[in-house]
Coordinates of C-alpha atoms in Angstrom, one line a residue:
Chain D
A1 CA 79.9 -31.2 76.2
Q2 CA 83.6 -31.0 77.0
S3 CA 84.9 -27.8 78.7
V4 CA 88.0 -26.8 80.4
T5 CA 88.2 -23.8 82.9
Q6 CA 91.4 -22.1 84.0
P7 CA 90.1 -19.8 86.8
D8 CA 93.3 -17.7 86.9
I9 CA 93.9 -15.4 84.0
H10 CA 97.1 -13.9 85.4
I11 CA 99.3 -15.0 88.2
T12 CA 102.4 -13.3 89.6
V13 CA 105.0 -15.1 91.7
S14 CA 108.5 -14.4 93.1
E15 CA 111.4 -16.3 91.7
G16 CA 111.9 -19.5 94.0
A17 CA 108.4 -19.5 95.1
S18 CA 106.2 -22.5 94.6
L19 CA 103.6 -22.5 91.9
E20 CA 100.1 -24.1 91.3
L21 CA 98.0 -23.4 88.3
R22 CA 94.4 -24.5 88.3
C23 CA 92.6 -26.5 85.8
N24 CA 89.0 -28.0 86.0
Y25 CA 87.4 -30.0 83.3
S26 CA 83.9 -31.2 82.6
Y27 CA 83.6 -34.4 80.6
G28 CA 81.7 -37.6 81.1
A29 CA 84.1 -40.1 79.7
T30 CA 87.6 -40.8 80.8
P31 CA 89.6 -37.6 80.0
Y32 CA 93.0 -37.4 78.4
L33 CA 94.6 -34.2 80.0
F34 CA 97.4 -32.1 78.9
W35 CA 99.4 -29.0 80.0
Y36 CA 101.0 -26.9 77.4
V37 CA 103.3 -23.9 77.8
Q38 CA 103.6 -21.0 75.3
S39 CA 106.6 -18.6 75.5
P40 CA 106.1 -15.2 73.9
G41 CA 106.1 -15.4 70.2
Q42 CA 106.2 -19.1 70.1
G43 CA 104.0 -22.1 69.5
L44 CA 102.7 -24.5 72.2
Q45 CA 104.9 -26.9 73.8
L46 CA 103.7 -30.1 75.8
L47 CA 104.7 -30.0 79.4
L48 CA 103.0 -33.2 80.4
K49 CA 99.9 -35.4 79.9
Y50 CA 97.8 -37.9 81.8
F51 CA 96.0 -40.8 80.2
S52 CA 95.7 -43.5 83.1
G53 CA 97.7 -45.0 85.9
D54 CA 99.5 -42.9 88.4
T55 CA 97.5 -39.8 89.1
L56 CA 100.7 -37.7 89.7
V57 CA 102.5 -37.1 86.5
Q58 CA 105.9 -35.6 86.0
G59 CA 106.8 -33.4 83.0
I60 CA 109.5 -31.4 81.5
K61 CA 111.2 -28.3 83.2
G62 CA 110.4 -29.6 86.7
F63 CA 106.7 -29.5 86.4
E64 CA 104.1 -32.0 87.7
A65 CA 100.3 -32.3 87.7
E66 CA 97.9 -34.4 89.8
F67 CA 94.7 -35.8 88.4
K68 CA 91.8 -35.6 90.9
R69 CA 88.8 -37.4 89.4
S70 CA 86.6 -36.5 92.4
Q71 CA 87.3 -32.8 91.9
S72 CA 87.6 -32.9 88.1
S73 CA 90.9 -31.1 88.3
F74 CA 94.3 -31.4 86.8
N75 CA 96.5 -28.7 88.6
L76 CA 99.9 -28.0 87.5
R77 CA 102.6 -27.5 90.1
K78 CA 106.3 -26.6 90.3
P79 CA 108.2 -26.2 93.7
S80 CA 110.5 -23.5 92.8
V81 CA 109.7 -21.2 89.9
H82 CA 112.6 -19.8 87.8
W83 CA 112.4 -16.5 85.8
S84 CA 112.4 -18.5 82.5
D85 CA 109.1 -20.1 83.5
A86 CA 107.3 -16.7 82.7
A87 CA 105.0 -17.8 79.9
E88 CA 101.4 -18.6 79.3
Y89 CA 100.1 -22.0 80.2
F90 CA 97.1 -23.9 78.8
C91 CA 95.3 -26.9 80.1
A92 CA 93.5 -29.2 77.5
V93 CA 91.2 -32.2 77.5
G94 CA 90.4 -34.8 75.0
A95 CA 88.7 -38.2 74.9
M96 CA 88.4 -41.4 72.9
D97 CA 85.0 -40.4 71.6
T98 CA 86.1 -37.0 70.1
D99 CA 88.5 -35.9 67.3
K100 CA 89.8 -32.7 69.0
L101 CA 91.2 -31.2 72.1
I102 CA 89.5 -28.6 74.1
F103 CA 91.8 -25.9 75.4
G104 CA 91.3 -23.6 78.4
T105 CA 91.8 -19.9 77.9
G106 CA 95.2 -19.9 79.5
T107 CA 96.9 -18.5 82.6
R108 CA 99.7 -16.0 82.1
L109 CA 102.5 -16.4 84.7
Q110 CA 104.7 -13.6 85.5
V111 CA 107.9 -14.1 87.6
F112 CA 109.5 -11.3 89.6
P113 CA 113.2 -11.6 90.7
Chain X
N1 CA 113.3 -33.4 61.7
A2 CA 111.5 -30.0 61.4
G3 CA 108.1 -31.0 63.1
V4 CA 105.4 -28.7 62.2
T5 CA 106.2 -25.8 59.8
Q6 CA 104.1 -22.8 58.8
T7 CA 104.5 -20.3 56.2
P8 CA 104.4 -17.3 56.1
K9 CA 105.4 -16.1 59.6
F10 CA 104.0 -12.7 59.2
Q11 CA 101.3 -11.3 56.8
V12 CA 99.5 -8.1 56.3
L13 CA 96.5 -7.9 54.2
K14 CA 93.9 -5.4 53.1
T15 CA 90.2 -6.2 53.6
G16 CA 88.9 -8.3 50.8
Q17 CA 92.2 -9.7 49.9
S18 CA 92.7 -13.5 49.8
M19 CA 95.5 -15.7 51.0
T20 CA 96.6 -19.3 51.9
L21 CA 98.4 -20.3 55.0
Q22 CA 100.5 -23.2 54.5
C23 CA 101.3 -26.1 57.0
A24 CA 103.4 -29.1 56.7
Q25 CA 104.4 -31.9 59.2
D26 CA 107.1 -34.5 58.8
M27 CA 106.0 -36.7 61.7
N28 CA 103.6 -39.0 59.6
H29 CA 100.7 -37.8 61.7
N30 CA 97.3 -38.7 60.7
S31 CA 95.6 -35.5 62.2
M32 CA 96.1 -31.9 61.6
Y33 CA 94.4 -28.8 63.1
W34 CA 94.1 -25.1 62.5
Y35 CA 93.6 -22.8 65.4
R36 CA 93.4 -19.0 66.0
Q37 CA 94.7 -17.3 69.1
D38 CA 93.4 -14.0 70.2
P39 CA 94.0 -12.2 73.5
G40 CA 91.9 -13.5 76.3
M41 CA 90.1 -16.1 74.2
G42 CA 92.7 -18.9 74.3
L43 CA 92.9 -21.3 71.2
R44 CA 90.0 -21.6 69.1
L45 CA 89.6 -24.5 66.6
I46 CA 88.9 -23.4 63.1
Y47 CA 89.0 -26.6 61.1
Y48 CA 90.6 -30.0 61.5
S49 CA 91.4 -33.0 59.6
A50 CA 91.2 -36.2 61.6
S51 CA 92.7 -38.3 58.9
E52 CA 93.8 -37.7 55.2
G53 CA 90.8 -37.1 53.0
T54 CA 88.7 -35.8 55.8
T55 CA 88.0 -32.2 57.1
D56 CA 85.6 -30.9 59.6
K57 CA 84.5 -27.7 61.0
G58 CA 85.7 -26.6 64.4
E59 CA 84.4 -23.8 66.7
V60 CA 85.1 -20.8 64.3
P61 CA 84.9 -21.9 60.7
N62 CA 83.2 -18.9 59.1
G63 CA 85.3 -17.0 56.6
Y64 CA 87.8 -19.9 56.3
N65 CA 88.3 -22.9 54.0
V66 CA 90.8 -25.7 54.3
S67 CA 92.4 -28.4 52.1
R68 CA 94.2 -31.5 53.2
L69 CA 96.5 -31.7 50.3
N70 CA 98.1 -34.9 51.3
K71 CA 99.1 -36.6 54.6
R72 CA 101.8 -34.1 55.3
E73 CA 100.1 -30.7 54.3
F74 CA 97.0 -28.9 55.5
S75 CA 96.3 -25.4 54.2
L76 CA 94.0 -22.7 55.5
R77 CA 92.5 -20.2 53.0
L78 CA 90.9 -16.9 53.7
E79 CA 88.9 -16.0 50.6
S80 CA 88.0 -12.3 51.6
A81 CA 89.9 -11.2 54.6
A82 CA 88.2 -9.1 57.2
P83 CA 89.7 -7.1 60.1
S84 CA 88.1 -9.6 62.5
Q85 CA 90.5 -12.2 61.1
T86 CA 93.4 -10.4 62.5
S87 CA 95.0 -13.1 64.8
V88 CA 97.7 -15.5 65.3
Y89 CA 97.1 -18.7 63.5
F90 CA 98.6 -22.0 64.6
C91 CA 98.8 -25.3 62.9
A92 CA 99.1 -28.5 64.8
S93 CA 99.3 -32.3 64.2
S94 CA 98.9 -35.5 66.2
E95 CA 99.2 -39.1 65.3
F96 CA 95.6 -39.8 66.3
P97 CA 92.7 -37.4 66.9
G98 CA 91.1 -36.7 70.3
T99 CA 93.6 -38.4 72.7
D100 CA 97.0 -37.8 71.4
T101 CA 99.6 -35.1 72.0
Q102 CA 99.4 -32.2 69.5
Y103 CA 102.6 -30.7 68.1
F104 CA 102.3 -27.1 67.2
G105 CA 103.9 -25.0 64.5
P106 CA 105.5 -21.5 65.3
G107 CA 102.5 -19.6 64.1
T108 CA 101.5 -17.0 61.5
R109 CA 100.8 -13.5 62.6
L110 CA 98.1 -12.0 60.3
T111 CA 97.0 -8.5 60.3
V112 CA 94.1 -7.3 58.1
L113 CA 93.7 -3.6 57.6

């Protein structure tokens, strides 16, 4: 069965520091991978997605993610975090043979000035 | 272009009352979804409609019913609300099920007393 694991429930970084949020998935078929961001009191917004091709994908707000098939991972990165990046981040996986996405439980990012 | 809209934004119910959450999308998407979000549990799929005329149970369907009224609208009904249904409810839509980006509404915050 499909599953998504976000091992870090809560991460705190200083503004300007680099960031990496981890996501591991379990699925036999070719995965379709997504990262979403949720600001407080808001719905989820797509940051980036990976379907095929280049394993390093660029998204909005300066985020990028790298698909590593051998590690079943799709980690989200940002070189320099801004205070406005404080939010909750969700990784999700889908596939051609399913009708739905499976979401991880989320990582809450706190940014200190 | 409003995207995905949800009504109401907030609702307080007493145990045993019924209500319907409304969702509409203007992107001509085929697939629509209802999730609930609870602290520490991420997003859990309640029901979904992969295409107009079909509905299927998700991970946590008990206590809920849905109607895909037409291609634009997908409603979620609580027949007899319970305190365990206190949550934030999100509607989402995508062009195709399983592999496509889901676009989320702003959410409905429901409290059941």
